[in-house]
C-alpha positions as semicolon CSV with decimal commas, in nm:
position;residue;x (nm);y (nm);z (nm)
1;M;-0,044;-2,228;0,914
2;K;0,187;-1,952;0,794
3;L;-0,101;-1,744;0,665
4;Q;-0,280;-1,772;0,998
5;R;0,039;-1,669;1,180
6;F;0,072;-1,368;0,952
7;A;-0,289;-1,263;1,003
8;L;-0,279;-1,296;1,379
9;A;0,056;-1,120;1,408
10;L;-0,056;-0,837;1,184
11;A;-0,367;-0,788;1,393
12;G;-0,166;-0,752;1,714
13;A;-0,115;-0,420;1,886
14;G;0,212;-0,229;1,865
15;L;0,334;-0,405;1,552
16;F;0,602;-0,151;1,470
17;A;0,653;0,006;1,812
18;A;0,985;-0,164;1,885
19;S;1,173;-0,003;1,597
20;A;1,252;0,355;1,507
21;V;1,387;0,547;1,212
22;S;1,628;0,819;1,319
23;G;1,769;1,105;1,116
24;T;2,028;0,878;0,960
25;A;1,928;0,512;0,985
26;V;1,703;0,255;1,144
27;A;1,776;0,223;1,515
28;K;1,919;-0,106;1,636
29;A;1,612;-0,264;1,790
30;D;1,369;-0,531;1,683
31;P;1,353;-0,485;1,305
32;C;1,058;-0,339;1,123
33;F;0,897;-0,543;0,850
34;S;0,676;-0,487;0,549
35;A;0,394;-0,723;0,457
36;V;0,395;-0,731;0,076
37;G;0,141;-0,911;-0,140
38;W;0,096;-0,949;-0,514
39;V;-0,166;-1,085;-0,752
40;K;-0,015;-1,315;-1,015
41;A;-0,121;-1,355;-1,377
42;D;-0,314;-1,673;-1,287
43;G;-0,509;-1,492;-1,013
44;A;-0,322;-1,643;-0,718
45;V;-0,196;-1,417;-0,440
46;G;0,158;-1,450;-0,310
47;S;0,295;-1,264;-0,008
48;V;0,601;-1,227;0,213
49;D;0,711;-1,045;0,524
50;V;1,016;-0,836;0,427
51;I;1,229;-0,785;0,738
52;A;1,456;-0,482;0,758
53;G;1,825;-0,566;0,774
54;N;2,145;-0,564;0,574
55;P;2,074;-0,774;0,378
56;P;1,693;-0,790;0,402
57;K;1,530;-1,120;0,496
58;V;1,194;-1,262;0,398
59;K;0,936;-1,495;0,549
60;P;0,724;-1,640;0,265
61;L;0,355;-1,695;0,330
62;V;0,128;-1,948;0,164
63;D;-0,032;-1,858;-0,170
64;F;-0,408;-1,859;-0,209
65;K;-0,653;-1,835;-0,497
66;F;-0,798;-1,495;-0,580
67;F;-0,900;-1,326;-0,906
68;G;-0,711;-1,159;-1,188
69;A;-0,622;-0,797;-1,118
70;K;-0,468;-0,516;-1,320
71;A;-0,420;-0,294;-1,014
72;S;-0,497;-0,324;-0,644
73;G;-0,519;-0,095;-0,344
74;S;-0,400;-0,189;0,005
75;W;-0,530;-0,508;0,164
76;Y;-0,672;-0,424;0,509
77;L;-0,701;-0,691;0,776
78;A;-1,000;-0,658;1,010
79;Q;-1,226;-0,869;1,228
80;N;-1,598;-0,878;1,295
81;A;-1,756;-0,729;1,607
82;S;-1,754;-1,062;1,794
83;A;-1,386;-1,124;1,703
84;T;-1,477;-1,462;1,553
85;Q;-1,389;-1,386;1,191
86;L;-1,075;-1,243;1,033
87;Y;-1,091;-1,100;0,684
88;Y;-0,913;-0,873;0,438
89;Y;-1,094;-0,609;0,240
90;G;-0,996;-0,373;-0,039
91;V;-1,054;-0,277;-0,401
92;F;-0,897;-0,383;-0,730
93;I;-0,935;-0,329;-1,105
94;Q;-1,012;-0,614;-1,342
95;A;-1,111;-0,581;-1,711
96;G;-1,189;-0,211;-1,676
97;N;-1,412;-0,255;-1,371
98;L;-1,357;-0,169;-1,006
99;Y;-1,432;-0,448;-0,760
100;R;-1,449;-0,466;-0,384
101;H;-1,327;-0,784;-0,217
102;T;-1,381;-0,939;0,122
103;T;-1,134;-1,225;0,172
104;Y;-1,220;-1,443;0,470
105;I;-0,960;-1,637;0,672
106;N;-1,051;-1,952;0,861
107;Q;-0,858;-1,917;1,189
108;D;-0,861;-2,294;1,250
109;T;-0,744;-2,417;0,910
110;G;-0,591;-2,110;0,745
111;A;-0,822;-2,156;0,444
112;V;-0,890;-1,839;0,248
113;T;-1,222;-1,761;0,076
114;P;-1,243;-1,443;-0,134
115;K;-1,575;-1,289;-0,232
116;I;-1,600;-0,996;-0,473
117;A;-1,864;-0,749;-0,589
118;K;-1,850;-0,506;-0,881
119;V;-1,851;-0,142;-0,775
120;S;-1,841;0,043;-1,108
121;G;-1,711;0,044;-1,465
122;G;-1,496;0,295;-1,649
123;W;-1,157;0,205;-1,498
124;A;-0,979;0,070;-1,806
125;S;-0,759;0,380;-1,849
126;F;-0,619;0,370;-1,494
127;K;-0,258;0,253;-1,473
128;T;-0,242;0,200;-1,098
129;I;-0,433;0,280;-0,779
130;A;-0,364;0,330;-0,409
131;T;-0,598;0,360;-0,112
132;S;-0,602;0,553;0,215
133;N;-0,797;0,463;0,526
134;Y;-0,804;0,717;0,809
135;S;-1,018;0,532;1,062
136;I;-0,896;0,605;1,415
137;A;-1,081;0,932;1,479
138;A;-1,330;1,171;1,324
139;P;-1,342;1,303;1,060
140;R;-1,270;0,965;0,901
141;H;-1,208;0,916;0,530
142;S;-1,148;0,636;0,285
143;Y;-1,009;0,736;-0,055
144;I;-0,899;0,574;-0,379
145;Y;-0,624;0,749;-0,575
146;G;-0,598;0,651;-0,940
147;L;-0,322;0,742;-1,186
148;N;-0,481;0,768;-1,529
149;A;-0,323;0,728;-1,873
150;N;-0,447;1,080;-1,954
151;G;-0,185;1,222;-1,717
152;K;-0,423;1,310;-1,433
153;L;-0,444;1,185;-1,074
154;Y;-0,802;1,109;-0,967
155;R;-0,947;1,084;-0,618
156;Y;-1,260;0,898;-0,512
157;S;-1,425;0,858;-0,175
158;Q;-1,548;0,516;-0,074
159;V;-1,900;0,548;0,063
160;G;-2,042;0,216;0,176
161;T;-2,029;-0,013;-0,125
162;A;-2,004;0,272;-0,379
163;V;-1,746;0,530;-0,484
164;K;-1,792;0,903;-0,541
165;S;-1,566;1,113;-0,763
166;L;-1,384;1,396;-0,586
167;G;-1,224;1,537;-0,900
168;N;-0,876;1,514;-1,044
169;F;-0,540;1,689;-1,059
170;A;-0,348;1,756;-1,381
171;G;0,029;1,736;-1,422
172;F;0,098;1,369;-1,348
173;A;0,179;1,241;-1,698
174;S;0,540;1,158;-1,606
175;F;0,451;0,961;-1,290
176;K;0,402;0,586;-1,259
177;A;0,435;0,416;-0,916
178;L;0,245;0,539;-0,611
179;T;0,161;0,436;-0,256
180;V;0,016;0,614;0,047
181;V;0,266;0,711;0,321
182;S;0,047;0,936;0,539
183;E;-0,318;0,932;0,647
184;T;-0,441;1,220;0,865
185;P;-0,775;1,399;0,927
186;T;-0,671;1,685;0,698
187;Y;-0,449;1,531;0,427
188;D;-0,309;1,217;0,271
189;T;0,043;1,193;0,132
190;L;0,142;0,975;-0,161
191;L;0,493;0,860;-0,246
192;M;0,533;0,864;-0,625
193;T;0,811;0,813;-0,877
194;T;0,851;0,942;-1,229
195;T;0,953;0,757;-1,542
196;G;1,283;0,945;-1,517
197;G;1,348;0,807;-1,167
198;A;1,272;1,107;-0,944
199;L;1,097;1,037;-0,613
200;Y;0,831;1,276;-0,479
201;T;0,589;1,310;-0,192
202;V;0,248;1,441;-0,297
203;R;0,045;1,585;-0,010
204;I;-0,324;1,604;-0,099
205;P;-0,543;1,800;0,144
206;V;-0,884;1,658;0,227
207;A;-1,038;1,993;0,128
208;A;-1,155;1,939;-0,228
209;S;-1,057;2,284;-0,355
210;T;-0,692;2,260;-0,242
211;K;-0,420;2,151;-0,486
212;P;-0,156;1,888;-0,408
213;V;0,182;1,993;-0,268
214;L;0,476;1,814;-0,432
215;K;0,821;1,780;-0,274
216;Q;1,111;1,611;-0,447
217;V;1,280;1,354;-0,221
218;R;1,540;1,227;-0,470
219;K;1,625;1,344;-0,824
220;T;1,715;1,003;-0,965
221;G;1,747;0,635;-0,883
222;F;1,387;0,509;-0,885
223;A;1,305;0,467;-1,255
224;A;1,290;0,086;-1,243
225;Y;0,994;0,054;-1,005
226;E;0,632;0,003;-1,106
227;A;0,503;-0,048;-0,750
228;F;0,575;0,067;-0,394
229;T;0,452;-0,052;-0,058
230;A;0,479;0,153;0,261
231;H;0,459;0,060;0,629
232;T;0,521;0,268;0,938
233;C;0,852;0,202;1,112
234;G;0,895;0,327;1,467
235;V;0,740;0,610;1,665
236;R;0,911;0,901;1,489
237;G;0,727;0,886;1,159
238;G;0,968;0,666;0,965
239;S;0,864;0,449;0,673
240;L;0,979;0,116;0,539
241;I;0,943;0,120;0,160
242;V;0,959;-0,177;-0,076
243;G;0,999;-0,097;-0,446
244;V;0,907;-0,367;-0,698
245;D;1,038;-0,390;-1,053
246;H;0,777;-0,592;-1,240
247;D;1,006;-0,622;-1,544
248;T;1,260;-0,829;-1,349
249;D;1,027;-0,962;-1,072
250;S;1,264;-0,817;-0,812
251;A;1,224;-0,592;-0,508
252;Y;1,442;-0,354;-0,306
253;L;1,407;-0,218;0,046
254;W;1,467;0,124;0,200
255;A;1,400;0,295;0,532
256;F;1,314;0,664;0,518
257;S;1,298;0,912;0,803
258;K;0,982;1,123;0,823
259;F;0,952;1,262;0,472
260;N;1,075;1,619;0,437
261;G;1,167;1,669;0,075
262;A;1,538;1,650;-0,009
263;A;1,623;1,656;0,364
264;T;1,472;1,308;0,410
265;A;1,728;1,057;0,538
266;T;1,746;0,718;0,369
267;T;1,892;0,378;0,452
268;A;1,915;0,149;0,148
269;Y;1,902;-0,220;0,243
270;G;1,935;-0,352;-0,110
271;K;1,774;-0,637;-0,298
272;V;1,508;-0,844;-0,126
273;P;1,556;-1,223;-0,163
274;G;1,317;-1,411;-0,386
275;T;1,105;-1,328;-0,689
276;F;0,803;-1,098;-0,698
277;T;0,598;-1,233;-0,986
278;G;0,292;-1,015;-0,951
279;V;0,097;-0,824;-1,213
280;T;0,020;-0,580;-0,932
281;T;0,180;-0,540;-0,587
282;S;0,013;-0,404;-0,272
283;P;0,084;-0,339;0,095
284;F;-0,088;-0,574;0,340
285;T;-0,179;-0,391;0,660
286;T;-0,465;-0,367;0,911
287;H;-0,773;-0,151;0,935
288;Y;-0,628;0,031;1,238
289;D;-0,263;0,091;1,140
290;Q;-0,239;0,451;1,026
291;L;0,048;0,574;0,812
292;V;0,233;0,878;0,949
293;G;0,528;0,908;0,710
294;E;0,494;1,280;0,624
């Protein structure tokens, strides 16, 4: 089954180790790829592997039934302690509520069985969310970042099956798309775009009293995108970014060197084949793949 192949491949070690992003372009080695998933209006989940190249290529994966979602964080692939069960987990917003899902994969048949549980209410005013998952060493953290219609960026910690508010940051009224590009013991970094098309990194220290640090990567060119996905590419901190325009159901691919404001190098691969018909789009990754893009 294609879904089983995707799950097993994604769980393998050294997924992105063969490729590298240099100061100017992606090195000529085995190409990086992004695993991109989206929840459709009917609650089904579609997904593809987007393979870096000029032009980009895709490997479609089988759809499966899920639930309606207004916004979704990353989907993390994991396995149980005995390595007998593969599953995704993550959070999503539906009808103003935050839900946690555990989506089980039958390794013999490829069948997918999602189970959800309500975490909390009060999420109707959030436009989009992203999640971080620093899990490879202590101190670990698992955060939800939510962009609210009131112009503030909120942060929550995920503690067991509950969430705890860690406050908010003002000044984000002009922003719309966001995804996590770095997860470290001391900070997370978001990649965000404005309604005017500017692209920024937003470094948010783990320390609750510290304000975000914004760096402009590009002044224009990113106004069309309502969603981003990010995956590590290579061993030098590069990122493969897919931007999705939900108005036209289309996606575009870029490789970025390690983010460093306006000095960040970019390779634009252009339009990704196919249609991206999601209400919300998310990166598919694993519990152990840490993002190191900034």
